[in-house]
């Protein structure tokens, strides 16, 4: 009975090595030539790092946006039709008012001409918003990619170079650290990508309603606020270039590259917090709560707190850290600008803190208030001890006071005089 093949149940590279007496192709593995299983695994890990870097760059500067590219998009058509009808309705109201007050003469004619011209400009602008936004988005993405590829001092470019030529490029621990940092950075980049794309989509769909406000005699305050927020949202990824000056200092070390990448993660979270209007603080706070609920590492908690700090509803409260507007207050302020452009007065929001922020403020200041209470108690006790008189010695100080009782009213008995105190 012939012997069974010991390599029959093995597949792949292991079968070839079994058939060749456990020797890989090209001779035995050695540390000098970089071949063998260790060298192949190292190459696979480096390929994984390169793929993560490419994905990270694509998420930070996407070439395509979720917003409509043309005006014939069904979703944008609904808002475009609503904006155009709103602009025409505003113009009709202006014409009626000018006709009823035609006795005022030139001012009403001037208002009628301005409203007519701005209405035409608003309707034309509504049709050009999707194309303009897409062109600006492609330009920003190209500029971001060029800035990262043209200079060797950028973070992602330096990491790619250090994977091959760094001082610790052959250290498995250093490679695992940079891979872990890239995975964490990829999670934050995905968060930036989602908020960035959703924000641009919301701004593009809101554009017809904002532009329609110009039909009211050319009031551009709402349009300016909308454009500033949209451009700030689109140029937000350039905040990652702020770590570039520190890249040359740590160049050649994968571990230090990982430290800089973690700092870039905090910067990206901060970018969501400040750069994404309306819902940025809520998303950054949710990310901070997710991290803090799943780790007790003080370094991780410090990083997410640096990226998403505590914030309150009011700017200038005494003994408080730097604050920003909450999403609800920011939405209220921008809605007030839009309503003012339509001629609608909005009720001012109260400057008092909400219940949650007031509770947070009280808990944060509780240790200091307790120290003040204890200090006041100690000061009162010390003052009471110094003012309490001690026992008097005879012959010192003033003599004893002599108190006499006033004569009693005339009566049957003789008046008594109280002797002086000894």
mmCIF file of C-alpha atoms in Angstrom:
data_model
loop_
_atom_site.group_PDB
_atom_site.id
_atom_site.type_symbol
_atom_site.label_atom_id
_atom_site.label_comp_id
_atom_site.label_asym_id
_atom_site.label_seq_id
_atom_site.Cartn_x
_atom_site.Cartn_y
_atom_site.Cartn_z
ATOM 1 C CA UNK A 1 0.000 0.000 0.000
ATOM 2 C CA UNK A 2 1.684 3.243 -1.096
ATOM 3 C CA UNK A 3 2.369 5.880 1.493
ATOM 4 C CA UNK A 4 0.003 8.850 1.596
ATOM 5 C CA UNK A 5 1.320 12.214 0.464
ATOM 6 C CA UNK A 6 1.890 14.289 3.644
ATOM 7 C CA UNK A 7 1.349 17.510 1.699
ATOM 8 C CA UNK A 8 -1.940 16.495 0.051
ATOM 9 C CA UNK A 9 -4.167 18.273 2.531
ATOM 10 C CA UNK A 10 -2.171 21.538 2.429
ATOM 11 C CA UNK A 11 -2.915 24.329 -0.025
ATOM 12 C CA UNK A 12 -1.288 27.553 -1.105
ATOM 13 C CA UNK A 13 2.265 28.613 -0.334
ATOM 14 C CA UNK A 14 2.481 26.195 2.577
ATOM 15 C CA UNK A 15 2.021 23.251 0.179
ATOM 16 C CA UNK A 16 4.876 24.473 -2.020
ATOM 17 C CA UNK A 17 7.105 24.835 1.026
ATOM 18 C CA UNK A 18 6.104 21.337 2.191
ATOM 19 C CA UNK A 19 6.913 19.806 -1.185
ATOM 20 C CA UNK A 20 10.319 21.528 -1.216
ATOM 21 C CA UNK A 21 11.375 20.317 2.216
ATOM 22 C CA UNK A 22 10.136 23.403 4.063
ATOM 23 C CA UNK A 23 12.275 25.772 2.032
ATOM 24 C CA UNK A 24 10.629 28.778 0.406
ATOM 25 C CA UNK A 25 11.213 29.673 -3.204
ATOM 26 C CA UNK A 26 14.469 31.439 -3.791
ATOM 27 C CA UNK A 27 16.341 29.755 -0.927
ATOM 28 C CA UNK A 28 16.130 29.936 2.828
ATOM 29 C CA UNK A 29 14.844 32.984 4.607
ATOM 30 C CA UNK A 30 17.374 35.267 6.208
ATOM 31 C CA UNK A 31 17.320 38.642 7.876
ATOM 32 C CA UNK A 32 19.894 40.047 5.497
ATOM 33 C CA UNK A 33 17.978 39.670 2.242
ATOM 34 C CA UNK A 34 14.583 40.658 3.720
ATOM 35 C CA UNK A 35 12.805 37.614 2.246
ATOM 36 C CA UNK A 36 10.684 34.965 3.880
ATOM 37 C CA UNK A 37 7.513 35.205 5.898
ATOM 38 C CA UNK A 38 8.708 38.163 7.986
ATOM 39 C CA UNK A 39 9.572 40.274 4.968
ATOM 40 C CA UNK A 40 6.268 39.475 3.259
ATOM 41 C CA UNK A 41 4.287 40.334 6.370
ATOM 42 C CA UNK A 42 6.158 43.622 6.691
ATOM 43 C CA UNK A 43 5.349 44.497 3.098
ATOM 44 C CA UNK A 44 1.674 43.718 3.652
ATOM 45 C CA UNK A 45 1.574 45.955 6.733
ATOM 46 C CA UNK A 46 3.214 48.788 4.792
ATOM 47 C CA UNK A 47 0.713 48.325 1.972
ATOM 48 C CA UNK A 48 -2.073 48.557 4.545
ATOM 49 C CA UNK A 49 -0.609 51.823 5.865
ATOM 50 C CA UNK A 50 -0.382 53.259 2.361
ATOM 51 C CA UNK A 51 -4.004 52.267 1.660
ATOM 52 C CA UNK A 52 -5.115 53.925 4.919
ATOM 53 C CA UNK A 53 -3.271 57.123 3.979
ATOM 54 C CA UNK A 54 -4.951 57.223 0.562
ATOM 55 C CA UNK A 55 -8.373 56.656 2.109
ATOM 56 C CA UNK A 56 -7.684 59.310 4.746
ATOM 57 C CA UNK A 57 -6.756 61.851 2.089
ATOM 58 C CA UNK A 58 -9.830 61.004 0.029
ATOM 59 C CA UNK A 59 -12.135 61.496 3.016
ATOM 60 C CA UNK A 60 -10.594 64.829 3.998
ATOM 61 C CA UNK A 61 -10.752 66.300 0.503
ATOM 62 C CA UNK A 62 -13.447 64.481 -1.504
ATOM 63 C CA UNK A 63 -13.654 65.412 -5.164
ATOM 64 C CA UNK A 64 -17.386 64.829 -5.293
ATOM 65 C CA UNK A 65 -20.063 66.201 -3.002
ATOM 66 C CA UNK A 66 -23.481 64.820 -2.178
ATOM 67 C CA UNK A 67 -25.069 68.117 -3.161
ATOM 68 C CA UNK A 68 -26.879 68.371 -6.534
ATOM 69 C CA UNK A 69 -24.582 69.294 -9.428
ATOM 70 C CA UNK A 70 -27.256 70.702 -11.754
ATOM 71 C CA UNK A 71 -30.572 72.479 -11.365
ATOM 72 C CA UNK A 72 -32.501 69.630 -12.997
ATOM 73 C CA UNK A 73 -31.897 67.387 -9.989
ATOM 74 C CA UNK A 74 -35.292 66.346 -8.558
ATOM 75 C CA UNK A 75 -34.391 67.215 -4.963
ATOM 76 C CA UNK A 76 -33.064 70.658 -5.850
ATOM 77 C CA UNK A 77 -36.005 71.317 -8.189
ATOM 78 C CA UNK A 78 -38.401 71.317 -5.229
ATOM 79 C CA UNK A 79 -36.444 73.988 -3.357
ATOM 80 C CA UNK A 80 -35.798 75.930 -6.559
ATOM 81 C CA UNK A 81 -39.518 76.104 -7.360
ATOM 82 C CA UNK A 82 -40.301 77.160 -3.787
ATOM 83 C CA UNK A 83 -37.617 79.872 -3.852
ATOM 84 C CA UNK A 84 -38.742 81.265 -7.190
ATOM 85 C CA UNK A 85 -42.389 81.442 -6.126
ATOM 86 C CA UNK A 86 -41.321 83.080 -2.862
ATOM 87 C CA UNK A 87 -39.282 85.715 -4.703
ATOM 88 C CA UNK A 88 -42.185 86.501 -7.042
ATOM 89 C CA UNK A 89 -44.572 86.727 -4.071
ATOM 90 C CA UNK A 90 -42.259 89.225 -2.368
ATOM 91 C CA UNK A 91 -42.033 91.279 -5.562
ATOM 92 C CA UNK A 92 -45.843 91.342 -5.909
ATOM 93 C CA UNK A 93 -46.142 92.553 -2.306
ATOM 94 C CA UNK A 94 -43.627 95.337 -3.029
ATOM 95 C CA UNK A 95 -45.537 96.356 -6.176
ATOM 96 C CA UNK A 96 -48.816 96.522 -4.246
ATOM 97 C CA UNK A 97 -47.269 98.599 -1.473
ATOM 98 C CA UNK A 98 -45.666 100.961 -3.993
ATOM 99 C CA UNK A 99 -48.993 101.330 -5.833
ATOM 100 C CA UNK A 100 -50.862 102.152 -2.639
ATOM 101 C CA UNK A 101 -48.249 104.714 -1.614
ATOM 102 C CA UNK A 102 -47.550 106.139 -5.060
ATOM 103 C CA UNK A 103 -48.170 109.638 -3.690
ATOM 104 C CA UNK A 104 -44.727 109.471 -2.062
ATOM 105 C CA UNK A 105 -43.216 109.738 -5.527
ATOM 106 C CA UNK A 106 -39.531 109.045 -6.185
ATOM 107 C CA UNK A 107 -38.743 106.882 -3.080
ATOM 108 C CA UNK A 108 -41.399 104.349 -4.023
ATOM 109 C CA UNK A 109 -40.300 104.283 -7.656
ATOM 110 C CA UNK A 110 -36.718 103.702 -6.503
ATOM 111 C CA UNK A 111 -37.830 100.859 -4.228
ATOM 112 C CA UNK A 112 -39.855 99.312 -7.058
ATOM 113 C CA UNK A 113 -36.899 99.401 -9.437
ATOM 114 C CA UNK A 114 -34.513 97.933 -6.852
ATOM 115 C CA UNK A 115 -36.887 95.109 -5.994
ATOM 116 C CA UNK A 116 -37.428 94.263 -9.663
ATOM 117 C CA UNK A 117 -33.712 94.132 -10.430
ATOM 118 C CA UNK A 118 -32.786 92.135 -7.316
ATOM 119 C CA UNK A 119 -35.612 89.679 -7.975
ATOM 120 C CA UNK A 120 -34.188 88.901 -11.423
ATOM 121 C CA UNK A 121 -30.711 88.540 -9.919
ATOM 122 C CA UNK A 122 -32.028 86.222 -7.187
ATOM 123 C CA UNK A 123 -33.823 83.955 -9.659
ATOM 124 C CA UNK A 124 -30.711 83.768 -11.840
ATOM 125 C CA UNK A 125 -28.546 83.047 -8.796
ATOM 126 C CA UNK A 126 -30.782 80.187 -7.709
ATOM 127 C CA UNK A 127 -30.090 78.375 -10.974
ATOM 128 C CA UNK A 128 -26.307 78.795 -10.682
ATOM 129 C CA UNK A 129 -25.784 77.717 -7.059
ATOM 130 C CA UNK A 130 -25.308 73.934 -7.621
ATOM 131 C CA UNK A 131 -22.751 74.390 -10.390
ATOM 132 C CA UNK A 132 -20.797 77.068 -8.507
ATOM 133 C CA UNK A 133 -20.680 74.993 -5.322
ATOM 134 C CA UNK A 134 -19.436 71.941 -7.209
ATOM 135 C CA UNK A 135 -16.709 73.971 -8.955
ATOM 136 C CA UNK A 136 -15.538 75.450 -5.659
ATOM 137 C CA UNK A 137 -15.571 72.011 -4.035
ATOM 138 C CA UNK A 138 -13.413 70.522 -6.806
ATOM 139 C CA UNK A 139 -11.010 73.464 -6.595
ATOM 140 C CA UNK A 140 -10.674 73.090 -2.819
ATOM 141 C CA UNK A 141 -10.117 69.328 -3.132
ATOM 142 C CA UNK A 142 -7.469 69.794 -5.831
ATOM 143 C CA UNK A 143 -5.697 72.467 -3.798
ATOM 144 C CA UNK A 144 -5.755 70.252 -0.704
ATOM 145 C CA UNK A 145 -4.365 67.266 -2.626
ATOM 146 C CA UNK A 146 -1.686 69.401 -4.261
ATOM 147 C CA UNK A 147 -0.656 70.858 -0.915
ATOM 148 C CA UNK A 148 -0.177 67.359 0.491
ATOM 149 C CA UNK A 149 1.610 65.912 -2.547
ATOM 150 C CA UNK A 150 3.868 68.774 -3.591
ATOM 151 C CA UNK A 151 5.719 69.233 -0.290
ATOM 152 C CA UNK A 152 7.610 66.565 1.628
ATOM 153 C CA UNK A 153 6.974 68.401 4.894
ATOM 154 C CA UNK A 154 3.287 67.479 5.061
ATOM 155 C CA UNK A 155 2.247 64.869 7.606
ATOM 156 C CA UNK A 156 0.818 62.137 5.366
ATOM 157 C CA UNK A 157 3.685 62.460 2.888
ATOM 158 C CA UNK A 158 6.233 62.164 5.698
ATOM 159 C CA UNK A 159 4.528 59.062 7.087
ATOM 160 C CA UNK A 160 4.655 57.430 3.650
ATOM 161 C CA UNK A 161 8.383 58.186 3.396
ATOM 162 C CA UNK A 162 9.171 57.055 6.954
ATOM 163 C CA UNK A 163 7.529 53.684 6.327
ATOM 164 C CA UNK A 164 10.387 52.898 3.923
ATOM 165 C CA UNK A 165 13.309 55.024 5.085
ATOM 166 C CA UNK A 166 12.563 55.881 8.724
ATOM 167 C CA UNK A 167 14.914 55.055 11.562
ATOM 168 C CA UNK A 168 12.378 52.605 13.018
ATOM 169 C CA UNK A 169 10.812 51.442 9.752
ATOM 170 C CA UNK A 170 11.864 47.835 10.505
ATOM 171 C CA UNK A 171 10.512 47.900 14.059
ATOM 172 C CA UNK A 172 7.229 45.958 14.239
ATOM 173 C CA UNK A 173 6.103 47.892 17.323
ATOM 174 C CA UNK A 174 6.581 51.259 15.593
ATOM 175 C CA UNK A 175 4.688 50.023 12.528
ATOM 176 C CA UNK A 176 1.808 48.782 14.702
ATOM 177 C CA UNK A 177 1.675 52.153 16.505
ATOM 178 C CA UNK A 178 1.456 54.103 13.245
ATOM 179 C CA UNK A 179 -1.165 51.665 11.901
ATOM 180 C CA UNK A 180 -3.268 52.164 15.048
ATOM 181 C CA UNK A 181 -2.927 55.955 14.779
ATOM 182 C CA UNK A 182 -3.963 55.813 11.114
ATOM 183 C CA UNK A 183 -7.050 53.747 11.965
ATOM 184 C CA UNK A 184 -8.079 56.271 14.649
ATOM 185 C CA UNK A 185 -7.420 59.143 12.234
ATOM 186 C CA UNK A 186 -9.532 57.346 9.642
ATOM 187 C CA UNK A 187 -12.473 57.278 12.069
ATOM 188 C CA UNK A 188 -12.202 61.022 12.691
ATOM 189 C CA UNK A 189 -11.782 61.642 8.947
ATOM 190 C CA UNK A 190 -14.978 59.699 8.287
ATOM 191 C CA UNK A 191 -16.726 61.901 10.857
ATOM 192 C CA UNK A 192 -15.389 65.015 9.109
ATOM 193 C CA UNK A 193 -16.495 63.621 5.747
ATOM 194 C CA UNK A 194 -20.054 62.970 6.922
ATOM 195 C CA UNK A 195 -20.528 66.385 8.531
ATOM 196 C CA UNK A 196 -18.814 68.146 5.615
ATOM 197 C CA UNK A 197 -20.997 66.499 2.993
ATOM 198 C CA UNK A 198 -24.235 66.846 4.930
ATOM 199 C CA UNK A 199 -23.476 70.496 5.668
ATOM 200 C CA UNK A 200 -22.845 71.340 2.009
ATOM 201 C CA UNK A 201 -26.031 69.517 1.014
ATOM 202 C CA UNK A 202 -28.070 71.510 3.548
ATOM 203 C CA UNK A 203 -26.580 74.817 2.403
ATOM 204 C CA UNK A 204 -27.209 74.104 -1.284
ATOM 205 C CA UNK A 205 -30.826 73.112 -0.678
ATOM 206 C CA UNK A 206 -31.354 76.198 1.498
ATOM 207 C CA UNK A 207 -29.877 78.544 -1.136
ATOM 208 C CA UNK A 208 -33.136 79.356 -3.036
ATOM 209 C CA UNK A 209 -34.901 80.398 0.181
ATOM 210 C CA UNK A 210 -31.981 82.625 1.182
ATOM 211 C CA UNK A 211 -31.605 84.212 -2.243
ATOM 212 C CA UNK A 212 -35.328 84.944 -2.397
ATOM 213 C CA UNK A 213 -34.869 87.450 0.427
ATOM 214 C CA UNK A 214 -33.014 89.759 -1.978
ATOM 215 C CA UNK A 215 -36.328 90.548 -3.693
ATOM 216 C CA UNK A 216 -37.120 92.788 -0.730
ATOM 217 C CA UNK A 217 -35.278 95.871 -2.024
ATOM 218 C CA UNK A 218 -31.931 94.081 -2.232
ATOM 219 C CA UNK A 219 -31.329 93.048 1.380
ATOM 220 C CA UNK A 220 -28.172 90.897 1.168
ATOM 221 C CA UNK A 221 -27.514 90.358 4.894
ATOM 222 C CA UNK A 222 -28.905 86.804 4.849
ATOM 223 C CA UNK A 223 -27.009 85.984 1.640
ATOM 224 C CA UNK A 224 -23.720 87.182 3.155
ATOM 225 C CA UNK A 225 -24.237 85.095 6.314
ATOM 226 C CA UNK A 226 -25.082 82.043 4.181
ATOM 227 C CA UNK A 227 -22.037 82.481 1.908
ATOM 228 C CA UNK A 228 -19.602 82.987 4.805
ATOM 229 C CA UNK A 229 -20.754 79.825 6.553
ATOM 230 C CA UNK A 230 -20.705 77.790 3.337
ATOM 231 C CA UNK A 231 -17.161 78.871 2.417
ATOM 232 C CA UNK A 232 -15.964 78.232 5.959
ATOM 233 C CA UNK A 233 -17.420 74.738 5.781
ATOM 234 C CA UNK A 234 -15.773 73.996 2.423
ATOM 235 C CA UNK A 235 -12.319 75.299 3.425
ATOM 236 C CA UNK A 236 -12.366 73.551 6.819
ATOM 237 C CA UNK A 237 -10.045 70.629 5.755
ATOM 238 C CA UNK A 238 -7.146 73.075 5.363
ATOM 239 C CA UNK A 239 -7.007 73.280 9.166
ATOM 240 C CA UNK A 240 -5.111 69.969 9.058
ATOM 241 C CA UNK A 241 -2.152 71.768 7.479
ATOM 242 C CA UNK A 242 -1.517 73.517 10.808
ATOM 243 C CA UNK A 243 0.572 70.555 11.999
ATOM 244 C CA UNK A 244 2.922 70.812 8.998
ATOM 245 C CA UNK A 245 5.507 73.084 10.743
ATOM 246 C CA UNK A 246 6.149 70.335 13.309
ATOM 247 C CA UNK A 247 6.667 67.569 10.730
ATOM 248 C CA UNK A 248 10.305 68.443 10.001
ATOM 249 C CA UNK A 249 11.147 68.252 13.715
ATOM 250 C CA UNK A 250 10.015 64.624 14.051
ATOM 251 C CA UNK A 251 10.893 63.489 10.521
ATOM 252 C CA UNK A 252 12.346 59.968 10.393
ATOM 253 C CA UNK A 253 10.498 58.478 13.386
ATOM 254 C CA UNK A 254 7.268 56.553 12.971
ATOM 255 C CA UNK A 255 6.433 56.851 16.677
ATOM 256 C CA UNK A 256 6.664 60.657 16.588
ATOM 257 C CA UNK A 257 4.663 60.636 13.363
ATOM 258 C CA UNK A 258 1.954 58.783 15.292
ATOM 259 C CA UNK A 259 2.037 61.472 18.005
ATOM 260 C CA UNK A 260 1.552 64.187 15.375
ATOM 261 C CA UNK A 261 -1.249 62.180 13.798
ATOM 262 C CA UNK A 262 -3.030 62.004 17.157
ATOM 263 C CA UNK A 263 -2.677 65.787 17.439
ATOM 264 C CA UNK A 264 -4.178 66.040 13.958
ATOM 265 C CA UNK A 265 -7.100 63.899 15.185
ATOM 266 C CA UNK A 266 -7.792 66.404 17.961
ATOM 267 C CA UNK A 267 -7.541 69.185 15.381
ATOM 268 C CA UNK A 268 -10.062 67.451 13.126
ATOM 269 C CA UNK A 269 -12.460 67.062 16.040
ATOM 270 C CA UNK A 270 -11.960 70.738 16.853
ATOM 271 C CA UNK A 271 -12.628 71.517 13.200
ATOM 272 C CA UNK A 272 -15.992 69.769 13.465
ATOM 273 C CA UNK A 273 -16.711 71.650 16.682
ATOM 274 C CA UNK A 274 -16.025 75.128 15.314
ATOM 275 C CA UNK A 275 -16.037 74.756 11.526
ATOM 276 C CA UNK A 276 -19.323 72.942 11.011
ATOM 277 C CA UNK A 277 -22.188 75.330 11.812
ATOM 278 C CA UNK A 278 -25.422 74.400 13.549
ATOM 279 C CA UNK A 279 -24.797 70.734 14.334
ATOM 280 C CA UNK A 280 -20.997 70.710 14.700
ATOM 281 C CA UNK A 281 -20.906 71.038 18.514
ATOM 282 C CA UNK A 282 -23.514 68.300 18.891
ATOM 283 C CA UNK A 283 -21.574 65.855 16.708
ATOM 284 C CA UNK A 284 -18.254 66.657 18.404
ATOM 285 C CA UNK A 285 -19.874 66.268 21.824
ATOM 286 C CA UNK A 286 -21.333 62.910 20.818
ATOM 287 C CA UNK A 287 -17.876 61.747 19.666
ATOM 288 C CA UNK A 288 -16.376 62.871 22.974
ATOM 289 C CA UNK A 289 -19.064 61.069 24.965
ATOM 290 C CA UNK A 290 -18.524 57.898 22.901
ATOM 291 C CA UNK A 291 -14.779 57.899 23.648
ATOM 292 C CA UNK A 292 -15.129 58.791 27.333
ATOM 293 C CA UNK A 293 -17.718 56.073 27.944
ATOM 294 C CA UNK A 294 -15.461 53.364 26.502
ATOM 295 C CA UNK A 295 -12.028 54.202 27.884
ATOM 296 C CA UNK A 296 -10.463 55.321 31.149
ATOM 297 C CA UNK A 297 -7.166 56.338 29.590
ATOM 298 C CA UNK A 298 -6.467 59.924 30.737
ATOM 299 C CA UNK A 299 -4.552 60.709 27.532
ATOM 300 C CA UNK A 300 -7.467 59.689 25.298
ATOM 301 C CA UNK A 301 -9.872 61.674 27.466
ATOM 302 C CA UNK A 302 -7.608 64.734 27.322
ATOM 303 C CA UNK A 303 -7.414 64.528 23.504
ATOM 304 C CA UNK A 304 -11.180 64.374 22.979
ATOM 305 C CA UNK A 305 -11.719 67.152 25.551
ATOM 306 C CA UNK A 306 -9.237 69.324 23.667
ATOM 307 C CA UNK A 307 -11.128 68.674 20.453
ATOM 308 C CA UNK A 308 -14.597 69.076 21.968
ATOM 309 C CA UNK A 309 -14.469 71.389 24.999
ATOM 310 C CA UNK A 310 -17.342 72.235 27.298
ATOM 311 C CA UNK A 311 -19.481 75.062 25.967
ATOM 312 C CA UNK A 312 -22.327 77.164 27.258
ATOM 313 C CA UNK A 313 -25.014 79.379 25.762
ATOM 314 C CA UNK A 314 -23.480 82.737 26.610
ATOM 315 C CA UNK A 315 -20.126 84.263 25.692
ATOM 316 C CA UNK A 316 -19.132 86.471 28.631
ATOM 317 C CA UNK A 317 -19.981 84.730 31.866
ATOM 318 C CA UNK A 318 -17.615 85.449 34.793
ATOM 319 C CA UNK A 319 -15.160 82.723 35.814
ATOM 320 C CA UNK A 320 -15.996 80.577 32.792
ATOM 321 C CA UNK A 321 -13.772 79.111 30.051
ATOM 322 C CA UNK A 322 -13.994 80.292 26.468
ATOM 323 C CA UNK A 323 -17.479 79.520 25.209
ATOM 324 C CA UNK A 324 -19.251 79.245 21.878
ATOM 325 C CA UNK A 325 -22.861 79.384 20.807
ATOM 326 C CA UNK A 326 -24.815 76.184 21.088
ATOM 327 C CA UNK A 327 -26.320 74.735 17.889
ATOM 328 C CA UNK A 328 -29.791 75.873 18.949
ATOM 329 C CA UNK A 329 -28.633 79.418 19.628
ATOM 330 C CA UNK A 330 -26.643 79.544 16.350
ATOM 331 C CA UNK A 331 -29.683 78.363 14.406
ATOM 332 C CA UNK A 332 -31.818 80.950 16.183
ATOM 333 C CA UNK A 333 -29.381 83.743 15.281
ATOM 334 C CA UNK A 334 -29.181 82.785 11.606
ATOM 335 C CA UNK A 335 -32.943 82.363 11.426
ATOM 336 C CA UNK A 336 -33.244 85.858 12.868
ATOM 337 C CA UNK A 337 -31.020 87.210 10.068
ATOM 338 C CA UNK A 338 -33.162 85.491 7.436
ATOM 339 C CA UNK A 339 -36.411 86.700 9.000
ATOM 340 C CA UNK A 340 -35.033 90.238 9.216
ATOM 341 C CA UNK A 341 -34.248 90.068 5.485
ATOM 342 C CA UNK A 342 -37.920 89.188 4.929
ATOM 343 C CA UNK A 343 -39.006 92.030 7.214
ATOM 344 C CA UNK A 344 -40.157 89.784 10.062
ATOM 345 C CA UNK A 345 -39.118 90.703 13.592
ATOM 346 C CA UNK A 346 -38.117 87.754 15.702
ATOM 347 C CA UNK A 347 -38.336 87.565 19.473
ATOM 348 C CA UNK A 348 -34.926 87.759 21.074
ATOM 349 C CA UNK A 349 -33.687 84.606 22.737
ATOM 350 C CA UNK A 350 -33.107 84.765 26.490
ATOM 351 C CA UNK A 351 -29.484 85.135 27.584
ATOM 352 C CA UNK A 352 -29.962 82.831 30.572
ATOM 353 C CA UNK A 353 -28.275 79.458 30.665
ATOM 354 C CA UNK A 354 -30.253 76.315 30.051
ATOM 355 C CA UNK A 355 -30.901 73.905 32.903
ATOM 356 C CA UNK A 356 -28.185 71.473 31.765
ATOM 357 C CA UNK A 357 -25.533 74.156 31.468
ATOM 358 C CA UNK A 358 -26.513 75.712 34.795
ATOM 359 C CA UNK A 359 -26.176 72.319 36.512
ATOM 360 C CA UNK A 360 -22.817 71.747 34.832
ATOM 361 C CA UNK A 361 -21.627 75.204 35.892
ATOM 362 C CA UNK A 362 -22.725 74.604 39.492
ATOM 363 C CA UNK A 363 -20.947 71.245 39.660
ATOM 364 C CA UNK A 364 -17.788 72.674 38.142
ATOM 365 C CA UNK A 365 -17.665 75.567 40.603
ATOM 366 C CA UNK A 366 -18.693 73.478 43.660
ATOM 367 C CA UNK A 367 -15.106 72.861 44.954
ATOM 368 C CA UNK A 368 -14.248 76.542 44.741
ATOM 369 C CA UNK A 369 -17.476 77.582 46.474
ATOM 370 C CA UNK A 370 -16.820 75.071 49.266
ATOM 371 C CA UNK A 371 -13.318 76.480 49.761
ATOM 372 C CA UNK A 372 -14.751 79.991 49.993
ATOM 373 C CA UNK A 373 -17.339 78.879 52.570
ATOM 374 C CA UNK A 374 -14.669 77.212 54.709
ATOM 375 C CA UNK A 375 -12.396 80.256 54.440
ATOM 376 C CA UNK A 376 -15.198 82.560 55.569
ATOM 377 C CA UNK A 377 -15.995 80.302 58.528
ATOM 378 C CA UNK A 378 -12.348 80.247 59.601
ATOM 379 C CA UNK A 379 -12.116 84.037 59.263
ATOM 380 C CA UNK A 380 -15.245 84.539 61.377
ATOM 381 C CA UNK A 381 -13.975 82.147 64.050
ATOM 382 C CA UNK A 382 -10.603 83.922 64.202
ATOM 383 C CA UNK A 383 -12.313 87.317 64.463
ATOM 384 C CA UNK A 384 -14.560 86.071 67.271
ATOM 385 C CA UNK A 385 -11.560 84.812 69.266
ATOM 386 C CA UNK A 386 -9.692 88.120 69.001
ATOM 387 C CA UNK A 387 -12.696 90.251 70.077
ATOM 388 C CA UNK A 388 -13.748 88.121 73.132
ATOM 389 C CA UNK A 389 -12.402 89.866 76.379
ATOM 390 C CA UNK A 390 -10.364 87.746 78.789
ATOM 391 C CA UNK A 391 -10.539 87.771 82.660
ATOM 392 C CA UNK A 392 -9.688 91.154 84.198
ATOM 393 C CA UNK A 393 -6.969 91.476 86.813
ATOM 394 C CA UNK A 394 -7.644 93.646 89.950
ATOM 395 C CA UNK A 395 -5.962 97.034 89.943
ATOM 396 C CA UNK A 396 -5.593 97.205 86.202
ATOM 397 C CA UNK A 397 -7.628 99.215 83.852
ATOM 398 C CA UNK A 398 -10.618 101.225 84.745
ATOM 399 C CA UNK A 399 -12.229 100.952 88.162
ATOM 400 C CA UNK A 400 -15.488 99.182 88.801
ATOM 401 C CA UNK A 401 -18.523 100.999 87.628
ATOM 402 C CA UNK A 402 -20.839 102.209 90.372
ATOM 403 C CA UNK A 403 -24.461 101.788 89.515
ATOM 404 C CA UNK A 404 -27.142 103.390 91.692
ATOM 405 C CA UNK A 405 -30.761 102.635 91.485
ATOM 406 C CA UNK A 406 -33.050 105.547 90.875
ATOM 407 C CA UNK A 407 -35.190 106.532 93.807
ATOM 408 C CA UNK A 408 -38.415 104.682 93.901
ATOM 409 C CA UNK A 409 -41.728 106.339 93.628
ATOM 410 C CA UNK A 410 -43.124 107.693 96.909
ATOM 411 C CA UNK A 411 -44.858 104.966 98.764
ATOM 412 C CA UNK A 412 -45.383 103.485 102.152
ATOM 413 C CA UNK A 413 -41.853 102.134 102.601
ATOM 414 C CA UNK A 414 -38.517 103.968 102.611
ATOM 415 C CA UNK A 415 -36.511 104.199 99.423
ATOM 416 C CA UNK A 416 -33.671 101.676 99.212
ATOM 417 C CA UNK A 417 -30.275 102.386 97.717
ATOM 418 C CA UNK A 418 -28.350 99.472 96.164
ATOM 419 C CA UNK A 419 -24.758 99.334 97.441
ATOM 420 C CA UNK A 420 -22.001 99.516 94.859
ATOM 421 C CA UNK A 421 -20.522 96.327 93.432
ATOM 422 C CA UNK A 422 -17.381 95.182 95.185
#
